[in-house]
mmCIF file of C-alpha atoms (C1' of nucleotides) in Angstrom:
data_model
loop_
_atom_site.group_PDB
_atom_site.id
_atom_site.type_symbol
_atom_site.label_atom_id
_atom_site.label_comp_id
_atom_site.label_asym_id
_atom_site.label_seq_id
_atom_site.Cartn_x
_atom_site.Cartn_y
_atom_site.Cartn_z
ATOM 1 C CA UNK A 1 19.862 6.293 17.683
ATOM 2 C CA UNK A 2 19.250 2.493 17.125
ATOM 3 C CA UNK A 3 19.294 2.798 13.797
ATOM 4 C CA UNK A 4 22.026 4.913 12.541
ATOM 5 C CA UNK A 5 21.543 3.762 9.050
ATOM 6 C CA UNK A 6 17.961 4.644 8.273
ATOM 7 C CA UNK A 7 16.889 8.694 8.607
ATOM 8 C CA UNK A 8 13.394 8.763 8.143
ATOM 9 C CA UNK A 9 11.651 11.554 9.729
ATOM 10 C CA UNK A 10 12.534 13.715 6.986
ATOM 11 C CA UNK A 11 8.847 14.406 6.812
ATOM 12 C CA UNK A 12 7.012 11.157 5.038
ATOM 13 C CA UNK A 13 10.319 9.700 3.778
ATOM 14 C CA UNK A 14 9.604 6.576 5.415
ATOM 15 C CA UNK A 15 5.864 6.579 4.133
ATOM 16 C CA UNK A 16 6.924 6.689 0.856
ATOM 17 C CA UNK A 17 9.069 3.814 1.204
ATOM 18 C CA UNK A 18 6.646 1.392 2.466
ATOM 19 C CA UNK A 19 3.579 2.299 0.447
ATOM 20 C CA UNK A 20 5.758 2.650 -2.991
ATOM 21 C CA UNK A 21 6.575 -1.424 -1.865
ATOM 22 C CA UNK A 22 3.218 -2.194 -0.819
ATOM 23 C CA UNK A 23 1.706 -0.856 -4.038
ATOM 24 C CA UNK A 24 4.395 -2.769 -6.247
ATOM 25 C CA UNK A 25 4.083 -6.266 -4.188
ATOM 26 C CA UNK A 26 0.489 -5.734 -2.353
ATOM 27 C CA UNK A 27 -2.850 -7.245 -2.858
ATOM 28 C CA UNK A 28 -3.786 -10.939 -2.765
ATOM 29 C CA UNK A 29 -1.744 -12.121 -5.811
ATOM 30 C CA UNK A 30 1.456 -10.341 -7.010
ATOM 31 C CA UNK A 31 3.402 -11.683 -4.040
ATOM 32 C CA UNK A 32 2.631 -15.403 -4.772
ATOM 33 C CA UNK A 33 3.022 -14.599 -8.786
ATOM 34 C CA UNK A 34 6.506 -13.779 -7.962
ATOM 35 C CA UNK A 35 6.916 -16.347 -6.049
ATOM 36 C CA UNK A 36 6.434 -19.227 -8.531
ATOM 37 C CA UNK A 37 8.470 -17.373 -11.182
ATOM 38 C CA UNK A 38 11.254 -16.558 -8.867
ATOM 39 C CA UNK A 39 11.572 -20.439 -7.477
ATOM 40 C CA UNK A 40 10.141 -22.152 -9.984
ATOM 41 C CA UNK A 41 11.736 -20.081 -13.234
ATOM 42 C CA UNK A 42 9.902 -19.297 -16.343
ATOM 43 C CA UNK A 43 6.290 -20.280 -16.680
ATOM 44 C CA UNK A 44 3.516 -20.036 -19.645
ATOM 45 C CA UNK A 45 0.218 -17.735 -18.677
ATOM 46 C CA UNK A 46 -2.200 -20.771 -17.985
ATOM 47 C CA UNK A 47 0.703 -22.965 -15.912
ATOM 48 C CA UNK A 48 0.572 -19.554 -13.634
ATOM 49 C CA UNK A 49 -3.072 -20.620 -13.160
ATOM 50 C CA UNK A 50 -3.189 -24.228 -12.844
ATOM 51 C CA UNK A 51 -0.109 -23.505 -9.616
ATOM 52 C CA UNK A 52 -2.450 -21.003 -8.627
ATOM 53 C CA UNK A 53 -6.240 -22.858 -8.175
ATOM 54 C CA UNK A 54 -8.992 -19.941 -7.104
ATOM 55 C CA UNK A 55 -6.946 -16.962 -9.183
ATOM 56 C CA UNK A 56 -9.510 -15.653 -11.731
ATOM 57 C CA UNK A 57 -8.322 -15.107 -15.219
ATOM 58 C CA UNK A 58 -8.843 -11.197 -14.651
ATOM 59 C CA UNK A 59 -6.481 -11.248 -11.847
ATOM 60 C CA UNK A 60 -3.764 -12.724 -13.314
ATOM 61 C CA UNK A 61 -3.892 -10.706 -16.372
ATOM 62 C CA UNK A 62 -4.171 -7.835 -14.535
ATOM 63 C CA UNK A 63 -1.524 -8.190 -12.324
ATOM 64 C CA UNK A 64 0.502 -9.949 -14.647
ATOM 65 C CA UNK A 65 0.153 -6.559 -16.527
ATOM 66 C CA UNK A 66 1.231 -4.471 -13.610
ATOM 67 C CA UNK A 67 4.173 -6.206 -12.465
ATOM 68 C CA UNK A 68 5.480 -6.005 -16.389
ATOM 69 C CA UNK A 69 4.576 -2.364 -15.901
ATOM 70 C CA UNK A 70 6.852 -1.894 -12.995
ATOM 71 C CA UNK A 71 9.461 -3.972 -14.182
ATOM 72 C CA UNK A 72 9.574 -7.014 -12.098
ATOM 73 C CA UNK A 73 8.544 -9.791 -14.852
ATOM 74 C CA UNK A 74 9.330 -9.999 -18.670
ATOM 75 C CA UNK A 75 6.839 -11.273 -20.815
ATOM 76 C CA UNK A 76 7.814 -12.822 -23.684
ATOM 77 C CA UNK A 77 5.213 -13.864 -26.839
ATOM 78 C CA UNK A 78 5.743 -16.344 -29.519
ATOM 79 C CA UNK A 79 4.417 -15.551 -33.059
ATOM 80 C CA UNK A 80 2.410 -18.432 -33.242
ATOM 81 C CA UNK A 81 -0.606 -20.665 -33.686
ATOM 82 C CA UNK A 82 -1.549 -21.545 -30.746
ATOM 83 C CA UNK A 83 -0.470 -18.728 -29.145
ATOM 84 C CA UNK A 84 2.636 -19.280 -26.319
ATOM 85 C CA UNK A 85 3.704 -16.261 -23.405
ATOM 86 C CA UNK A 86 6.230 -16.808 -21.459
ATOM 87 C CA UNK A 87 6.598 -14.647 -17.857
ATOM 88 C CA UNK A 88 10.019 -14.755 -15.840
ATOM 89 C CA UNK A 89 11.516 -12.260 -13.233
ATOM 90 C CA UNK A 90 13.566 -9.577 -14.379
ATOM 91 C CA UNK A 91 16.668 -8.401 -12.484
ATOM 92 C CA UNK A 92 14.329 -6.145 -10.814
ATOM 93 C CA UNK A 93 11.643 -8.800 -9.946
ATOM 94 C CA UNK A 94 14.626 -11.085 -8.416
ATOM 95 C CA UNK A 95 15.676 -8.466 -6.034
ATOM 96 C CA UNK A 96 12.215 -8.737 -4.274
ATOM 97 C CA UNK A 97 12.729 -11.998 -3.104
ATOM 98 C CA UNK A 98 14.640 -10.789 -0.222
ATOM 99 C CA UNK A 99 11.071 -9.562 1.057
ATOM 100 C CA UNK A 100 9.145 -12.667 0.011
ATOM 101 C CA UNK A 101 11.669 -14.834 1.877
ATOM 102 C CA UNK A 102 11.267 -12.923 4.922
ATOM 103 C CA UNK A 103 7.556 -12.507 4.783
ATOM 104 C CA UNK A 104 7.176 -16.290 4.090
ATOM 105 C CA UNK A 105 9.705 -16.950 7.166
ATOM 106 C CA UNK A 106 7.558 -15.301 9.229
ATOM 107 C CA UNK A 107 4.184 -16.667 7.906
ATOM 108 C CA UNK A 108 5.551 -19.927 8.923
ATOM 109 C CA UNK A 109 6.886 -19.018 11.906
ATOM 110 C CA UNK A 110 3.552 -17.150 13.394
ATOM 111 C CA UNK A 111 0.851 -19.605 12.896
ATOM 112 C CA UNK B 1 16.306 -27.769 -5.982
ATOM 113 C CA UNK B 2 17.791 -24.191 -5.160
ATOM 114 C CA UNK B 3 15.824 -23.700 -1.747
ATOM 115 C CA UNK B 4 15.769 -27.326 -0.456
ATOM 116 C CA UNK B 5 15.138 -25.575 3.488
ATOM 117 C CA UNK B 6 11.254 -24.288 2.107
ATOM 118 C CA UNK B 7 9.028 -26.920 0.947
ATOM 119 C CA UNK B 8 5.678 -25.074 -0.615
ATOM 120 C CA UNK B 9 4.435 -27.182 -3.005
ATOM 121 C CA UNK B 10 2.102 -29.404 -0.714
ATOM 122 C CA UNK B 11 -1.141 -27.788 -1.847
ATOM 123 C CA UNK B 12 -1.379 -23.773 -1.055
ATOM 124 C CA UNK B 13 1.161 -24.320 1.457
ATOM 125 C CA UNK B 14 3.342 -21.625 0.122
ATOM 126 C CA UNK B 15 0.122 -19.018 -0.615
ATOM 127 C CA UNK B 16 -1.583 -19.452 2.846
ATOM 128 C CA UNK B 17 2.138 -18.370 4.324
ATOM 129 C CA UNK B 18 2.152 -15.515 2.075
ATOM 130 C CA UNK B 19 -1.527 -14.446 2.620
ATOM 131 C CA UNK B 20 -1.212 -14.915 6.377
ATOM 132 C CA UNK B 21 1.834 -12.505 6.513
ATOM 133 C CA UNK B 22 0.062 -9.981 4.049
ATOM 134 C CA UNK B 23 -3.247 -9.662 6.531
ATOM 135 C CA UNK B 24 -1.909 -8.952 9.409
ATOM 136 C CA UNK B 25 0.467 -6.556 7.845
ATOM 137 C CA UNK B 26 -0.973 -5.409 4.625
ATOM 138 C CA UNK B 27 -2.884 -2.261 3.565
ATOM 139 C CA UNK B 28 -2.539 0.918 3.909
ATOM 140 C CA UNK B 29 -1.359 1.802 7.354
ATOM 141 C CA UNK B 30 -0.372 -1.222 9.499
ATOM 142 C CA UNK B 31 3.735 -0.831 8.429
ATOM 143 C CA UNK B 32 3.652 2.738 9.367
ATOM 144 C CA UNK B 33 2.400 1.931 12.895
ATOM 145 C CA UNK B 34 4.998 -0.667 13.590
ATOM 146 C CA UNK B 35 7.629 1.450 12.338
ATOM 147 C CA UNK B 36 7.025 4.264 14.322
ATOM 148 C CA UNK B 37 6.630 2.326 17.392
ATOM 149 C CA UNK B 38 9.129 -0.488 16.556
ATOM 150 C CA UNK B 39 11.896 2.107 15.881
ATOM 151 C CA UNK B 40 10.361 5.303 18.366
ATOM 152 C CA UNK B 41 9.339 2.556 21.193
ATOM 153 C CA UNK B 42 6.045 3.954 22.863
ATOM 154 C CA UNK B 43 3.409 6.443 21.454
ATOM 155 C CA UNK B 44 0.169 7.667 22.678
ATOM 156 C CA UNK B 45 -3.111 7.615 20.449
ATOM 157 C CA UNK B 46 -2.586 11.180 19.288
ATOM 158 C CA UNK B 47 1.053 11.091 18.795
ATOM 159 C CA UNK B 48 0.515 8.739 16.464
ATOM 160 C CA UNK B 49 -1.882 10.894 14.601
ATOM 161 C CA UNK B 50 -0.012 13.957 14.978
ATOM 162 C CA UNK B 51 3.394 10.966 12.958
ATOM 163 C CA UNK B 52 0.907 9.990 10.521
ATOM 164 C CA UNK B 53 -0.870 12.949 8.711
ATOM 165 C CA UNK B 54 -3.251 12.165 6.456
ATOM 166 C CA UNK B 55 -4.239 9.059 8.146
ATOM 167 C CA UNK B 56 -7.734 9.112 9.281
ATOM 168 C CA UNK B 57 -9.644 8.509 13.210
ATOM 169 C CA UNK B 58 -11.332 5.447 11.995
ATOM 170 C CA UNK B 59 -8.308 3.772 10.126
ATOM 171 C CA UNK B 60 -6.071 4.445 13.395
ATOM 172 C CA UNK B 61 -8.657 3.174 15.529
ATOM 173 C CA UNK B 62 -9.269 0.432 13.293
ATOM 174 C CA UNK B 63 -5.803 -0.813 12.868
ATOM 175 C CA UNK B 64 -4.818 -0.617 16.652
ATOM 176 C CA UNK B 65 -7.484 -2.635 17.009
ATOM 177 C CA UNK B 66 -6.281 -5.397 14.387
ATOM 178 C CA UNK B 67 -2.581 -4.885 15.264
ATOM 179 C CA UNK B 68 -3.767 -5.626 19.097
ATOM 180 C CA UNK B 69 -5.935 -8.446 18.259
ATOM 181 C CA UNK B 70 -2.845 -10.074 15.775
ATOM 182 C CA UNK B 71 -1.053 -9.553 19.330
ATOM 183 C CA UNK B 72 1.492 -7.301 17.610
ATOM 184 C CA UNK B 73 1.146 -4.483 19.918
ATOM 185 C CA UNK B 74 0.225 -4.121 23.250
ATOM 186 C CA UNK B 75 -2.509 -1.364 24.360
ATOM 187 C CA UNK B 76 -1.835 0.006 28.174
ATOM 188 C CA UNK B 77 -4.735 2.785 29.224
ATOM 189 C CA UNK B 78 -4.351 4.598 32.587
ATOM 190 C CA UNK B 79 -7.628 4.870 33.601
ATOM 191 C CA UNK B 80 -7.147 8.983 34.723
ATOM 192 C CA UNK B 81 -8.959 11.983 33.253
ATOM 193 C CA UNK B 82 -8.268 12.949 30.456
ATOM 194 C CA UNK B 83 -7.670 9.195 29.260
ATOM 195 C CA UNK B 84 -4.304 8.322 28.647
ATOM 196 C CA UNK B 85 -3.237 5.065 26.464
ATOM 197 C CA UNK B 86 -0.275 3.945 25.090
ATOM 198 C CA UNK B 87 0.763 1.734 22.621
ATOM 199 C CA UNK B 88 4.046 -0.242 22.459
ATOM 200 C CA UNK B 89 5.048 -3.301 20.341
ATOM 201 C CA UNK B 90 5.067 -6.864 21.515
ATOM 202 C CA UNK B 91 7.889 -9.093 21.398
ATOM 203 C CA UNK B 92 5.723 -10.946 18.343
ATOM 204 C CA UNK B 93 5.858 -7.376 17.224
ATOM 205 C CA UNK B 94 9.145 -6.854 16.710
ATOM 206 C CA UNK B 95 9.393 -10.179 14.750
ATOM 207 C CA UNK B 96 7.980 -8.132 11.762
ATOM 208 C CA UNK B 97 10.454 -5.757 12.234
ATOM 209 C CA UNK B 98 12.859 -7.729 9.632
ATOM 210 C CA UNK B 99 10.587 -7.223 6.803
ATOM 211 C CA UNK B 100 9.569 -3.759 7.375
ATOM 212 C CA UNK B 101 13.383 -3.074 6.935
ATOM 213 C CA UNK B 102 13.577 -5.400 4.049
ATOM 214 C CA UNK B 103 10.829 -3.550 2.278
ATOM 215 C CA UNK B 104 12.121 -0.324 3.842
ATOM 216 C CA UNK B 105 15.097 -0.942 1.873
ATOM 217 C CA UNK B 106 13.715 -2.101 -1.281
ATOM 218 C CA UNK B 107 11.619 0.871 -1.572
ATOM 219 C CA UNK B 108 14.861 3.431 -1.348
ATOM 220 C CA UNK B 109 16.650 1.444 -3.626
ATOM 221 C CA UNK B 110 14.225 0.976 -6.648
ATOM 222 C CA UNK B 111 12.533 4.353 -7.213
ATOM 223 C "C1'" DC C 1 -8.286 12.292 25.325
ATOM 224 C "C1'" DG C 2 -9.350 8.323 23.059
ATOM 225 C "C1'" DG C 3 -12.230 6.403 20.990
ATOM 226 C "C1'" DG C 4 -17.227 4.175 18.725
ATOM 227 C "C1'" DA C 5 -21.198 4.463 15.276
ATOM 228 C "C1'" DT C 6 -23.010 5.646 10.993
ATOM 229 C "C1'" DC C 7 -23.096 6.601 6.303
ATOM 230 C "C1'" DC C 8 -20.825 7.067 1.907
ATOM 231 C "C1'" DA C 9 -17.151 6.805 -1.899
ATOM 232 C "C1'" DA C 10 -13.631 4.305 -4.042
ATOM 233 C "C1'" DA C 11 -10.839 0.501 -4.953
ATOM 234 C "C1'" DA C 12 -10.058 -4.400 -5.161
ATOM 235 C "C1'" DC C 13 -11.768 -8.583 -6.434
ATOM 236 C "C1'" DG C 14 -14.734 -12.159 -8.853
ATOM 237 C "C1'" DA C 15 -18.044 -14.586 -12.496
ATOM 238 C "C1'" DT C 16 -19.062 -14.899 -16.841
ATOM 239 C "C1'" DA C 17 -18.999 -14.308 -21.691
ATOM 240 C "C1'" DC C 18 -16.485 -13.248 -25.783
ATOM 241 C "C1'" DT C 19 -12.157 -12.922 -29.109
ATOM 242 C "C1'" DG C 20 -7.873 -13.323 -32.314
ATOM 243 C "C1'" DC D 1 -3.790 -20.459 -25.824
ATOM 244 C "C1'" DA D 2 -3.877 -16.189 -23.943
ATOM 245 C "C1'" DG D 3 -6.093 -12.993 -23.184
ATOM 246 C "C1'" DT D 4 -10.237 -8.558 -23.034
ATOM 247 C "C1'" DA D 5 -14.870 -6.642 -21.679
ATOM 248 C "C1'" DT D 6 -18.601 -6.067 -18.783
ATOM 249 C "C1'" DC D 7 -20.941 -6.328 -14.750
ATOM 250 C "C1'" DG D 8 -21.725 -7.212 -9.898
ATOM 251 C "C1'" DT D 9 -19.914 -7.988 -5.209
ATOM 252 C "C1'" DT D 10 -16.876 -7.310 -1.469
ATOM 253 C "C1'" DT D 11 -13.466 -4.935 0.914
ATOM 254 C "C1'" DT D 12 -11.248 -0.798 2.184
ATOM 255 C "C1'" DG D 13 -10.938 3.864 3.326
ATOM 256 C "C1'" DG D 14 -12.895 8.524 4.540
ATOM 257 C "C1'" DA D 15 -16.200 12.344 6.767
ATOM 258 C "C1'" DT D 16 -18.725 13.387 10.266
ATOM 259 C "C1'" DC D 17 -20.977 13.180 14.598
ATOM 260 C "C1'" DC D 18 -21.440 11.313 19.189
ATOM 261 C "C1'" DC D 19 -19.765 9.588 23.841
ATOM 262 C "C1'" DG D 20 -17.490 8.651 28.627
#
DNA sequence: CGGGATCCAAAACGATACTG
DNA sequence: CAGTATCGTTTTGGATCCCG
């Protein structure tokens, strides 16, 4: 009755919801991945690592990979010598930054 | 320059917020717990199993446990027999509530 | 009824070396 | 420069049994 809106006990409807986010966004480093390419804009694969000191280069391949995979970032490779990626949001990625804002609000705000 | 109210580039500033946030919320089961008591109000141990199929003794026990020590929820046992206990959200609790619905939403609207 | 303890499987993460 | 491959470690989750 508080919330008129949302109908979730439609038998794991609301599950679904959260773990489908948690499994796009979860883990230690998708959230702050976003995070740099949603403030900061477009960045190359090894600035990504120097904002991001203690990320291992299979982490950030990997979940560089999977958050192409679900559509939140574009990656974008030049044809040349040396070779030059480029990662930004997609409209997708941008509309997660609703959630980022609020969980970062409330990191801040709770020790 | 387009979020001059959050400052996050003062050395892991931004990441700690985010990674602070994702542990005391993150994995598999925590959101599911506040939900049902942030939007049902107060649930026994088994009711919560009986809302959660699938989820496991340990993992319940576990995250109680975690969401009690965060001081998220609040853990009141009558000390009868059988035992009774009951588990309600704190008013730090309901802080989270605002993502939960943010990611709530996110997950109905993409997929 | 509401857990705790133990053991095990699986997934996430990390260090290092190698490549076009 | 921008990755992949392999291996080992750490964390997470699950099955089962026991207890007041």
């Amino acid at each position: 009755m508080s919330t008129p809106e949302i109908q979730v006990d439609e038998k794991g409807k609301l599950k679904c919801c959260l773990e489908d986010t948690l499994s796009v966004i979860g883990g230690k480093w998708k959230l702050v991945i976003l995070w740099h390419l949603g403030k900061e804009g477009i960045h190359r694969y090894n600035e990504l690592r120097r904002l991001m000191p203690g990320i291992t280069h299979k982490m950030l391949s990997q979940k560089l990979k999977e958050l192409e995979a679900d559509g939140l970032i574009n990656r974008k490779q030049y044809n040349e010598v040396p070779p030059k990626v480029e990662y930004s949001l997609t409209k997708k990625g941008y509309s997660v930054m609703p959630i980022l804002d609020t969980m970062h609000k409330w990191g801040r705000e709770n020790e």
